[in-house]
Coordinates of C-alpha atoms and ligand atoms in Angstrom, one line a residue:
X1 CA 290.4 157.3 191.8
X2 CA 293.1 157.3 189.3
X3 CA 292.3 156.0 185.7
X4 CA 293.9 156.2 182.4
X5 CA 294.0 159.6 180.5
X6 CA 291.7 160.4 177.6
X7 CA 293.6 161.9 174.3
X8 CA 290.6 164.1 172.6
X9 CA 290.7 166.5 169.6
X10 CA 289.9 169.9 171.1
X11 CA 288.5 172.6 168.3
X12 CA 289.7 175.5 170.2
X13 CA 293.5 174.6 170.4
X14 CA 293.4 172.5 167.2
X15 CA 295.5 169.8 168.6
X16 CA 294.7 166.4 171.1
X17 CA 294.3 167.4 174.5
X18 CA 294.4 164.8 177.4
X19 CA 290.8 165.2 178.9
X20 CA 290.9 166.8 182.4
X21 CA 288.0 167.7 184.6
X22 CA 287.3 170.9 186.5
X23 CA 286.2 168.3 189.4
X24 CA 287.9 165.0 190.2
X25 CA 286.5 162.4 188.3
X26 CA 283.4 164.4 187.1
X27 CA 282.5 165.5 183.4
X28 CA 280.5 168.0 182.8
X29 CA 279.2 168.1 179.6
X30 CA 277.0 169.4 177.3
X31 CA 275.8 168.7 173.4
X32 CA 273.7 171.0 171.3
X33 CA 270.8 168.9 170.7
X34 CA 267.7 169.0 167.8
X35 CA 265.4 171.4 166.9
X36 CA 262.3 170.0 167.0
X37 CA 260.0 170.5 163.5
X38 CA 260.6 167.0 161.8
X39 CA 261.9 163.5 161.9
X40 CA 265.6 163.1 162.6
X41 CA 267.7 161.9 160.3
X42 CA 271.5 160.6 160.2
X43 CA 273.0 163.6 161.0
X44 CA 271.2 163.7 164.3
X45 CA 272.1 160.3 164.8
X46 CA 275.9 161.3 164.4
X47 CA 275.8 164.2 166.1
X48 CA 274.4 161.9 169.4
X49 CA 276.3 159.0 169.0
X50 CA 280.2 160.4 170.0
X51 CA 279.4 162.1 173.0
X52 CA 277.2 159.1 173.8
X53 CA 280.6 156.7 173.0
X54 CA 282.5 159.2 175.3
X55 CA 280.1 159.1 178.1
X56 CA 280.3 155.4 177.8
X57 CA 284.0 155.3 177.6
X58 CA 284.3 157.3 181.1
X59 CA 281.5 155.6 183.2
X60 CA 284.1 152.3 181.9
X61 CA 286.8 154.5 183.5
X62 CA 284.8 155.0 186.2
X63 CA 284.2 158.5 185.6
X64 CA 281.2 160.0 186.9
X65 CA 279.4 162.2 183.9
X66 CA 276.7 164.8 184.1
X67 CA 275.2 165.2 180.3
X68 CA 273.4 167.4 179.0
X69 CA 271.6 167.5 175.6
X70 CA 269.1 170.4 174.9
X71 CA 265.9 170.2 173.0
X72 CA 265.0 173.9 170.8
X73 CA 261.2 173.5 170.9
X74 CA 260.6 176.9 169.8
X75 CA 262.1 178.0 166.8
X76 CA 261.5 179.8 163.2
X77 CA 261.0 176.5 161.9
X78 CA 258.6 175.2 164.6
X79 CA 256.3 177.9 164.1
X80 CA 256.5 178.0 160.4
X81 CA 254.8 173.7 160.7
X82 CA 252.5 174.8 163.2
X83 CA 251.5 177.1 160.8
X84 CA 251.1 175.3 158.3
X85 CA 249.6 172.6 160.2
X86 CA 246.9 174.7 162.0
X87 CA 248.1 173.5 165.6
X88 CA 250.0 175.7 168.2
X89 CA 254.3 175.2 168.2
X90 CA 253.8 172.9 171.7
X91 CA 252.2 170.4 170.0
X92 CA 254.9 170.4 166.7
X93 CA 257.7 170.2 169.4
X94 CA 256.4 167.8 171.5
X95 CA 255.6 165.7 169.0
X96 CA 259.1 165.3 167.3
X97 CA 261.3 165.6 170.5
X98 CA 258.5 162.6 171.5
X99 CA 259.9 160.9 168.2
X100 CA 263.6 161.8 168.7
X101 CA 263.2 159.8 171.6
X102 CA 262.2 156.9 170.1
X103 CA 265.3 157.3 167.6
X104 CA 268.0 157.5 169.6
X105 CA 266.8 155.1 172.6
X106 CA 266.3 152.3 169.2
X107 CA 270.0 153.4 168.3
X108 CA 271.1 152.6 172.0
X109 CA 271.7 155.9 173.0
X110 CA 272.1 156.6 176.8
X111 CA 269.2 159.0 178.1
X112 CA 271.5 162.5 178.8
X113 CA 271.5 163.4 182.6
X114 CA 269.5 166.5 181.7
X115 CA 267.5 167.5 178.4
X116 CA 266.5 170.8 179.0
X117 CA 264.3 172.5 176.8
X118 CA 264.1 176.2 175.5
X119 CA 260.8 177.4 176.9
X120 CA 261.4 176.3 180.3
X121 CA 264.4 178.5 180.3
X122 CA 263.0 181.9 179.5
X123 CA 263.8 183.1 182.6
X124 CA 267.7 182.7 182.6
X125 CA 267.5 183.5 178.9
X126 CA 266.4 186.8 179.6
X127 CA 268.6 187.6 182.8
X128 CA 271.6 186.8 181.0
X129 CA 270.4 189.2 177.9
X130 CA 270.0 192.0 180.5
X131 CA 273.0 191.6 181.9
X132 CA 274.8 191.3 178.5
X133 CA 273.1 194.9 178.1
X134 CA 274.1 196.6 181.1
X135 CA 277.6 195.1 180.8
X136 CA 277.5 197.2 177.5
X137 CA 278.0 193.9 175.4
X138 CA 274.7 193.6 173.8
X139 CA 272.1 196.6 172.7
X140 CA 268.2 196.9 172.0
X141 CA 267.2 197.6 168.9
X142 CA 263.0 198.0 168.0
X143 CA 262.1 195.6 169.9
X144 CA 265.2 193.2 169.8
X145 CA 268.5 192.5 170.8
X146 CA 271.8 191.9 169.3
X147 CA 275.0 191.3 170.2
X148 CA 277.7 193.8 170.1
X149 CA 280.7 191.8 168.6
X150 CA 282.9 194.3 168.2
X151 CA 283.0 194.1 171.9
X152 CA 284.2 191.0 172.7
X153 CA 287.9 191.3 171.1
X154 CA 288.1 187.6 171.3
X155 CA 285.4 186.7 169.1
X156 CA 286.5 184.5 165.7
X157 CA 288.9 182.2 168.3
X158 CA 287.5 179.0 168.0
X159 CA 286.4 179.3 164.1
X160 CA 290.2 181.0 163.3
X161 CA 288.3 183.8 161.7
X162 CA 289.5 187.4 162.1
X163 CA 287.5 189.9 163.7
X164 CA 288.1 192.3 160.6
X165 CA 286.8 189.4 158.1
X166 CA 283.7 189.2 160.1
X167 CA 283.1 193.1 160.3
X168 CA 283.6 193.5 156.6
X169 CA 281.5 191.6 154.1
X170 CA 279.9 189.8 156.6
X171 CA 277.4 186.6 155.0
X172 CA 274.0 188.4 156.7
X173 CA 271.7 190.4 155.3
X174 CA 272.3 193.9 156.2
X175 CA 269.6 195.5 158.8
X176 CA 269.6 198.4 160.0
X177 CA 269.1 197.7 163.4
X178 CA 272.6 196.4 163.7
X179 CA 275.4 199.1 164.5
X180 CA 277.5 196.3 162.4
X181 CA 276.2 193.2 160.1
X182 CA 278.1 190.5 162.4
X183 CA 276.4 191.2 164.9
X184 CA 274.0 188.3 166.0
X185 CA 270.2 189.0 167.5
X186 CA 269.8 187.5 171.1
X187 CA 266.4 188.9 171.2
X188 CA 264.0 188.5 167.8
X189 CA 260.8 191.3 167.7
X190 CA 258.0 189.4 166.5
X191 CA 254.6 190.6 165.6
X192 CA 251.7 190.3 168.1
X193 CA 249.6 187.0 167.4
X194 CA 252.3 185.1 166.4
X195 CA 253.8 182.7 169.2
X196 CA 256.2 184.3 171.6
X197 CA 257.2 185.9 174.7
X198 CA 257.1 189.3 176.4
X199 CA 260.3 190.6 177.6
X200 CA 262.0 194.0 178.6
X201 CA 262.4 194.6 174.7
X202 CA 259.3 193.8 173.7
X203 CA 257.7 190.7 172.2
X204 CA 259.6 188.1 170.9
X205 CA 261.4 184.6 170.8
X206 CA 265.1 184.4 171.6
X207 CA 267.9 184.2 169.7
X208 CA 269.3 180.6 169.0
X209 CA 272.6 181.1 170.2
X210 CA 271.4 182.2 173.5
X211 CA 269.9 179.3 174.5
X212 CA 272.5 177.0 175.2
X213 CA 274.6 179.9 176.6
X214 CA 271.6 180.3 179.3
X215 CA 270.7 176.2 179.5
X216 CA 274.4 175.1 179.9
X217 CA 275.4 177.9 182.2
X218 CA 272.0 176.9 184.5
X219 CA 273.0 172.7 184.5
X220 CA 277.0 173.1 184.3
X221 CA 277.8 176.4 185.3
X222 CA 279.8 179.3 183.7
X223 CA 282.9 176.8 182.6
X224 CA 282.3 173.0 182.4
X225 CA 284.5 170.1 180.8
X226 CA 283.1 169.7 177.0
X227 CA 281.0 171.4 174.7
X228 CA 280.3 168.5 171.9
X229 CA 278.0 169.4 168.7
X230 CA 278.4 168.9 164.8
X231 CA 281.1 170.9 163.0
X232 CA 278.3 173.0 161.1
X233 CA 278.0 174.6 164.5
X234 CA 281.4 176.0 165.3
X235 CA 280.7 178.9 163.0
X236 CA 278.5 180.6 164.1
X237 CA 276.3 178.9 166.7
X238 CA 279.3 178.1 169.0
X239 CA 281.1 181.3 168.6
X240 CA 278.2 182.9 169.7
X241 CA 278.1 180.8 172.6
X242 CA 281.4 181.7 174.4
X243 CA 280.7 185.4 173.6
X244 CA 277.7 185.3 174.9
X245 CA 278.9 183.5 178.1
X246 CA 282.1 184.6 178.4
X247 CA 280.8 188.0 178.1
X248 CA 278.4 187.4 180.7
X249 CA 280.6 185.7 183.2
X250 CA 283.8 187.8 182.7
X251 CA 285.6 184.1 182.3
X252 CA 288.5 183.0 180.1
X253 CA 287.0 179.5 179.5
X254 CA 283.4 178.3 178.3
X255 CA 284.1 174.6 177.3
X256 CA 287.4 173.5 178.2
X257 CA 287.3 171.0 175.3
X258 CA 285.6 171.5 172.0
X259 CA 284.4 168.1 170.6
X260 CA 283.4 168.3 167.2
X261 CA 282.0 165.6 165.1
X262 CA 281.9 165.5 161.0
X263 CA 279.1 165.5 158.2
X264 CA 277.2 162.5 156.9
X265 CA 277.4 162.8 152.6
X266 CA 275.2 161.1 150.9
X267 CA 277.7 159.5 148.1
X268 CA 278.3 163.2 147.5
X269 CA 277.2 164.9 144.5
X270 CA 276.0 161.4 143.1
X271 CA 272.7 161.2 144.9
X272 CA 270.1 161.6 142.8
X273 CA 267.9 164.9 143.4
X274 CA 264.4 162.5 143.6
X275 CA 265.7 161.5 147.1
X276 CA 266.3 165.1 148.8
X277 CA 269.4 165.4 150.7
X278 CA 268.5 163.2 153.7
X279 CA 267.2 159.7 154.9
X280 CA 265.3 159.6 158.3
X281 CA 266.1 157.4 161.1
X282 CA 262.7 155.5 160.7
X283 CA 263.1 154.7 156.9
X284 CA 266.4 153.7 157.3
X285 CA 265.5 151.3 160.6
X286 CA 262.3 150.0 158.9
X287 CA 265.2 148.7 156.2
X288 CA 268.4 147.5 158.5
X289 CA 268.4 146.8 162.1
X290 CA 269.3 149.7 164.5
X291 CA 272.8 147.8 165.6
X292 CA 273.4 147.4 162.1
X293 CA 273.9 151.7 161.7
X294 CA 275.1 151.9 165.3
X295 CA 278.0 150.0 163.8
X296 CA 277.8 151.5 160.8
X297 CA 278.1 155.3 162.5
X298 CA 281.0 153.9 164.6
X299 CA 282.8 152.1 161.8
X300 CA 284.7 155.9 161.1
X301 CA 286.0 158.2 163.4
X302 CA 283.7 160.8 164.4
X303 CA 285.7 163.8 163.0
X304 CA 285.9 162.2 159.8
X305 CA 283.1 162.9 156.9
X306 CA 281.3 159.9 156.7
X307 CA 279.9 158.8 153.0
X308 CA 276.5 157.3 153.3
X309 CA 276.4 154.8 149.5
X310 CA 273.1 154.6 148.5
X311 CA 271.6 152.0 145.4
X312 CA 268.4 152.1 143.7
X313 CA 267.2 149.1 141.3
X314 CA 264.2 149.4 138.7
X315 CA 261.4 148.1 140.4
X316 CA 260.3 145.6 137.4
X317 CA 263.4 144.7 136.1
X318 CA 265.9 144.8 139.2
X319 CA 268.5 145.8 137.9
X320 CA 271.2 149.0 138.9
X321 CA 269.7 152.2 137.9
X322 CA 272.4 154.9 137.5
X323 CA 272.5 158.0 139.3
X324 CA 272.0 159.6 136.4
X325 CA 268.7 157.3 135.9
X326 CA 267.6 157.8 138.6
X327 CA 265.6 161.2 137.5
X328 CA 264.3 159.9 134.3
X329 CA 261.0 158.7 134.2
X330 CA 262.0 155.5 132.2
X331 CA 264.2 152.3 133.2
X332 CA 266.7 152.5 130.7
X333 CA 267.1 148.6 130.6
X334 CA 263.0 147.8 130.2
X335 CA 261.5 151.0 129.8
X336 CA 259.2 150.8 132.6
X337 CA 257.6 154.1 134.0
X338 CA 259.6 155.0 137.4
X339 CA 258.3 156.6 140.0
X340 CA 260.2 159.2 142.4
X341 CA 258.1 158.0 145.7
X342 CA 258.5 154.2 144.6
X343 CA 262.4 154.3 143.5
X344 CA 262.6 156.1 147.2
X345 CA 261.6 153.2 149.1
X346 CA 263.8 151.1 146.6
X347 CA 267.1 152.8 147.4
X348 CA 269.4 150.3 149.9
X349 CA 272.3 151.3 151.3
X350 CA 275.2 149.1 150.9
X351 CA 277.4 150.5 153.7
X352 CA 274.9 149.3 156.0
X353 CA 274.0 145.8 154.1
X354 CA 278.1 145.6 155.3
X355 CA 277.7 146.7 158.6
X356 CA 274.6 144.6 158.7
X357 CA 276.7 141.3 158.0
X358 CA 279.6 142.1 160.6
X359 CA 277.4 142.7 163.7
X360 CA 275.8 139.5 162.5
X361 CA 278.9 138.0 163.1
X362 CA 279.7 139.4 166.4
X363 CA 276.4 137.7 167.6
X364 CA 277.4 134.9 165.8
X365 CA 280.4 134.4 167.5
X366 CA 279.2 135.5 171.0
X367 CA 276.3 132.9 170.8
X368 CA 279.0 129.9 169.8
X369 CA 281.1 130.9 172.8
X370 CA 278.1 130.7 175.5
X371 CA 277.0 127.4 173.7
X372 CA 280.5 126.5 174.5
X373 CA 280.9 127.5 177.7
X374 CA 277.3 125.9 178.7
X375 CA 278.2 122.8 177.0
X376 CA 280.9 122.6 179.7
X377 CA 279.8 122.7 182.7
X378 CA 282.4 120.9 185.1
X379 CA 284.7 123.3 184.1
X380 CA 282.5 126.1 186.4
X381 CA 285.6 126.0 188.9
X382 CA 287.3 127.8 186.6
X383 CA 285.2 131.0 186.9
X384 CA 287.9 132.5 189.3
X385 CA 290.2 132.6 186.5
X386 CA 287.9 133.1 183.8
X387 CA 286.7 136.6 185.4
X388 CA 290.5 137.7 186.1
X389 CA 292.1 140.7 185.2
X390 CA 291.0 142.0 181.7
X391 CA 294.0 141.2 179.4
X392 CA 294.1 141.6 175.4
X393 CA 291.7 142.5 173.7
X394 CA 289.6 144.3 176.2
X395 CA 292.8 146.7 177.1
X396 CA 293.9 146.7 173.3
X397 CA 290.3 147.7 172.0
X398 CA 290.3 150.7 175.4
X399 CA 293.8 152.1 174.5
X400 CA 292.1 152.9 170.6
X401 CA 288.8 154.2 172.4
X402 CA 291.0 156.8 174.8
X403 CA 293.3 157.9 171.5
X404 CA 290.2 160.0 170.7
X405 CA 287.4 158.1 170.3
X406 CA 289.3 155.8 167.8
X407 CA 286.4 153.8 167.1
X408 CA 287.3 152.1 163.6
X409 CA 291.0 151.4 165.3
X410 CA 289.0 149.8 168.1
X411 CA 286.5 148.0 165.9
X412 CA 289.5 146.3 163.7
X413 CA 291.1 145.7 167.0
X414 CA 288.6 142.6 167.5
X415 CA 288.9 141.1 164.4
X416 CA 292.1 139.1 165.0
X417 CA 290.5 138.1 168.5
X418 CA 287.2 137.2 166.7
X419 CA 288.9 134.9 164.1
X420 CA 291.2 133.3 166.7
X421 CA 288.0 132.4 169.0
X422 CA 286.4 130.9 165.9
X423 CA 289.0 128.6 165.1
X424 CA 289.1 127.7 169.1
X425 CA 285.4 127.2 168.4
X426 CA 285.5 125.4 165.3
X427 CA 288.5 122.9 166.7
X428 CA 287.1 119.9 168.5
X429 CA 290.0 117.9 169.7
X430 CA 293.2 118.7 170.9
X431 CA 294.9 121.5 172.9
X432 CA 294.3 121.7 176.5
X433 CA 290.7 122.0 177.5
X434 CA 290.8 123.9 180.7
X435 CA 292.9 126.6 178.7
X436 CA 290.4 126.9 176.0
X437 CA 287.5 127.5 178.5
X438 CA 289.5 130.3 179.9
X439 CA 290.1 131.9 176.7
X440 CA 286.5 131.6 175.7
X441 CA 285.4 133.0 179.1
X442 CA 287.4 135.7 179.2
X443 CA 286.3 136.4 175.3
X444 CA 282.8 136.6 176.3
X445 CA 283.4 138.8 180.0
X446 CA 285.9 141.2 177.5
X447 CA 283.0 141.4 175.3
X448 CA 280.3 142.4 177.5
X449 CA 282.7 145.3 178.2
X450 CA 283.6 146.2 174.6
X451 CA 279.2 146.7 174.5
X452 CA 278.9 148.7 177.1
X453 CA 281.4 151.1 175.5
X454 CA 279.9 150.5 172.1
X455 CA 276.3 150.4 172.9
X456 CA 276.3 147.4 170.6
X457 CA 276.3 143.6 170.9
X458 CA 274.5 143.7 174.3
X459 CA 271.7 141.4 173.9
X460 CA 270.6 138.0 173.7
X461 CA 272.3 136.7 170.5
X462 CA 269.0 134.2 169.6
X463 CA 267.0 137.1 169.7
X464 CA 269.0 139.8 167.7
X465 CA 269.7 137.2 164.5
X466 CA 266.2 135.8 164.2
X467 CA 264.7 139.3 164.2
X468 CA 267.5 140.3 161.7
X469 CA 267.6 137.4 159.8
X470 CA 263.7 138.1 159.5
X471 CA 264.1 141.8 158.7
X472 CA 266.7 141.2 155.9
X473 CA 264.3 138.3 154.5
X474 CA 261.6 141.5 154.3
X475 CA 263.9 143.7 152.5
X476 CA 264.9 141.3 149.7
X477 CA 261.1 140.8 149.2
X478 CA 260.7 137.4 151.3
X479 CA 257.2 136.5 152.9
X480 CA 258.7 135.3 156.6
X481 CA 255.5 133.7 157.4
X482 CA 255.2 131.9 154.6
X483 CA 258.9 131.0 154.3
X484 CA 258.0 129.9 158.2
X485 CA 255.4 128.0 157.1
X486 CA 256.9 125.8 154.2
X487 CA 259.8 124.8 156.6
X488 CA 257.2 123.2 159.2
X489 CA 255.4 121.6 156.5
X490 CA 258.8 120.0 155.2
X491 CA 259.0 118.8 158.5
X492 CA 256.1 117.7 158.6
X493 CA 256.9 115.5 155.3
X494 CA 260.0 114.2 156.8
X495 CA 258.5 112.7 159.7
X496 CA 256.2 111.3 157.5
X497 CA 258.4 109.6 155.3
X498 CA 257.4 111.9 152.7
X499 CA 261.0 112.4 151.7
X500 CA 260.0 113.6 147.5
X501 CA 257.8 116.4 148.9
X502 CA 260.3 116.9 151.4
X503 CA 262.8 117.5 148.7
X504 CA 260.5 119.4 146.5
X505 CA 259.4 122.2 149.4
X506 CA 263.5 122.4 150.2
X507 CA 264.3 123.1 146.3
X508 CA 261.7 125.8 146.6
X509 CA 263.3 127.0 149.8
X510 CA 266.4 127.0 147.8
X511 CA 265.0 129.2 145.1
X512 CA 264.5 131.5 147.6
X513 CA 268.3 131.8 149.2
X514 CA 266.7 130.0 152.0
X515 CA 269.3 127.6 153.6
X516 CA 268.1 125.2 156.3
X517 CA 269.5 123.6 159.6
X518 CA 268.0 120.8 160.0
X519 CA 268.3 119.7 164.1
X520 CA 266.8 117.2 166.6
X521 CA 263.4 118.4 167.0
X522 CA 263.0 120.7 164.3
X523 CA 264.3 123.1 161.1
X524 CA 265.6 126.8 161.5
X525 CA 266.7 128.4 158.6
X526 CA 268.7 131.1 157.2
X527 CA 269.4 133.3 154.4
Ligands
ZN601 ZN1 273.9 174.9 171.0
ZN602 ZN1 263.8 148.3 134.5

């Protein structure tokens, strides 16, 4: 089937590449995926979310995809919790890739074709590290195996580093084992009793780098369509990879496209030291709703660094504590005692109370233009025209997806569209009826395509806002039930007559930023 070209940023040639596939309308794919020792946080959550976006963006293009995403579940760090837990590595990795799950499906991320992990790979792991030896590419060393990088000439290609700049002062510690400090271990000795694997060499745990070498090889074969991963791994962990592979495989190609997405800052060098470096996934959701950092994630383009704001007020007296502040142990406007653990689950992030406020509006929109449509239901003839050929924005908001993954290009795309559909919405005489309906149907079909890609705005409006509006009354310190409660006994008063106490109960809403809509049967409110 023909389809439309995809322009992405390829890592290995440095420029935009139109997307082409080894097979006729298949990508293979594969993205390094977590190690599994702790909760993931937002730099997990972008390094998932642009090949997910891509793999969207082709099924839409009616590409098929085969994707795979590894999980590490033995590792340094693993072993080093399990330790210090008292429990064996299995149950540490199981646990968190158990979590990561969770995560990403909350984040509406598509389950990968294949997520295959580390230590049902040993096999292939090891075959390929014997043949890396007897190819005279990789040597055993006491017990482990490294590398020989001096024997791969093209080594340094995708990072633009020189050979002779990684031979000489090389950032490792120097070992003796190694005939030269860049080279890199795909075998680790261990010592006996702690967790690991017999092998040829001896006992041990493989290398890092080795794994996906052996995993992608297994799923995609020795040369597939994209390698995707965060930019912290081109040097060395990706490197490693096409040596390893290439080396292996005596091919030119590993990846044909190298997809690499930026870092998430936390507002730089501002963030206070109280807070560590990172936020998880849970204690940012249990603040803003998942679609709220989809949107968020998507709202810059995935090789851009992407600054995550963060603002902390004293917990007595509310107001803005500087970053500076922030690692004092007294409010410098009331003097109250602060707390590191307390001012940690004060900190709000205002980049997402944005993000928060626009998909809010998406819904908004979307549910105004079903009421509309339902509200007119002679006009159901119509649904030959209103499901025609996409037009506008659909095509305009696709043409910034396939200019490499231009997600903030496509997202400001729909805000003309949005604003003219609200004004269509908001007119009630005039202009030609039929024509309307067909504007608003095609707004809502275009739509439902525009989610797929995003993995946003895909369900029932009514029931996204009133669990947002709910979770946003929760993190400006409202009691929902008891906010619930005062507007049914208002109602309550106003069916009665009551109308002072009816008054007084909506002042007090008022005092709260609670508005209400008032309707036939019944009050909603909102904030
Ligand atoms: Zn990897
Ligand atoms: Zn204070």
């Amino acid at each position: 089937m023909d389809h439309p070209s995809i322009l992405l940023f390829d890592t290995f040639s440095g420029e935009k590449r139109p997307l082409a596939f080894i097979e006729p309308d298949h990508c293979r794919m594969y993205c390094c995926g977590p190690t599994v020792y702790d909760e993931s946080h937002l730099g997990h959550a972008r390094a998932a979310i642009a090949p997910d976006v891509l793999v969207r963006l082709l099924r839409h293009l009616n590409v098929r995809v085969t994707y795979v995403r590894n999980i590490t579940d033995i590792d340094d760090k693993i072993v080093n919790r399990a330790q210090a837990e008292g429990v064996g590595p299995e149950v540490i990795a199981s646990r968190y890739a158990e979590r990561y799950a969770e995560d990403m499906e909350r984040l509406g991320m598509l389950v990968p074709s294949e997520e295959p992990r580390v230590t049902a790979h040993l096999g292939e792991i090891r075959e390929m590290i014997e043949a890396l030896i007897s190819k005279g590419l990789a040597y055993a060393a006491e017990g482990s195996v490294y590398f020989r990088v001096a024997s791969f000439p093209e080594y340094g290609r995708l990072s633009k580093r020189r050979p002779e700049d990684l031979m000489v002062g090389a950032r490792v510690e120097p070992d003796a084992r190694k005939e030269n400090p860049a080279d890199f271990a795909l075998w680790k000795a261990i010592e006996p009793g702690e967790p690991g694997f017999d092998s040829p060499w001896g006992y041990g745990r493989p290398g890092w780098h080795i794994e996906c070498s052996a995993m992608s090889t297994c799923l995609l074969g020795p040369t597939f369509d994209v390698h995707a991963g965060g930019m912290d791994l081109i040097f060395p962990h990706h490197e490693n990879e096409i040596a390893q592979a290439q080396g292996v495989h005596g091919t030119s190609t590993y990846a044909k496209h190298w997809m690499h997405n930026g870092f998430v800052n936390f507002a730089g060098e501002k963030m206070s030291k109280s807070f560590g470096n990172f936020f998880s996934i849970r204690e940012v959701l249990h603040l803003y709703a998942a679609e709220a950092l989809r949107f968020f994630l998507l709202s810059i383009h995935y090789r851009s660094g992407l600054n995550l704001d963060t603002e902390v007020r004293c917990p007595a007296c509310k107001m803005l504590l500087l970053p500076e502040a922030q690692d004092q142990n007294v409010c410098s406007h009331c003097g109250a005692h602060l707390q590191a653990e307390e001012l940690r689950r004060q900190v709000r992030f205002p980049g997402l109370e944005e993000a928060d406020d626009r998909v809010a509006y998406v819904y908004e929109t979307i549910r105004k233009a079903r009421t509309f449509l339902d509200a007119h239901p002679g006009e159901a003839e119509l649904n030959g025209v209103v499901l025609g050929p996409p037009q506008g924005l659909l095509s305009s908001f696709v043409d910034a997806m396939r200019d490499d993954l231009n997600t903030s290009q496509a997202l400001s795309v729909l805000s003309e569209p949005f604003k003219e559909i609200n004004r269509l919405l908001h007119t009630k005489k005039g202009g030609d009826a039929h024509a309307r309906y067909r504007v608003v149907g095609q707004f809502v079909e275009d739509m439902r395509s525009v989610g797929a890609i995003l993995g946003l705005f895909l369900e029932d409006p009514d029931v996204y806002l009133e669990r947002r509006r709910n979770q946003k009354a929760a993190r400006i310190g409202l009691d929902v039930d008891r906010v619930n409660e005062l507007v049914a006994q208002r109602w309550a008063c106003r069916t009665a007559q009551d109308w002072a106490q009816a008054d007084a109960i909506r002042d007090e809403l008022t005092s709260l930023q609670v508005t209400l809509l008032d309707g036939p049967t019944g009050s909603d409110w909102t904030l």
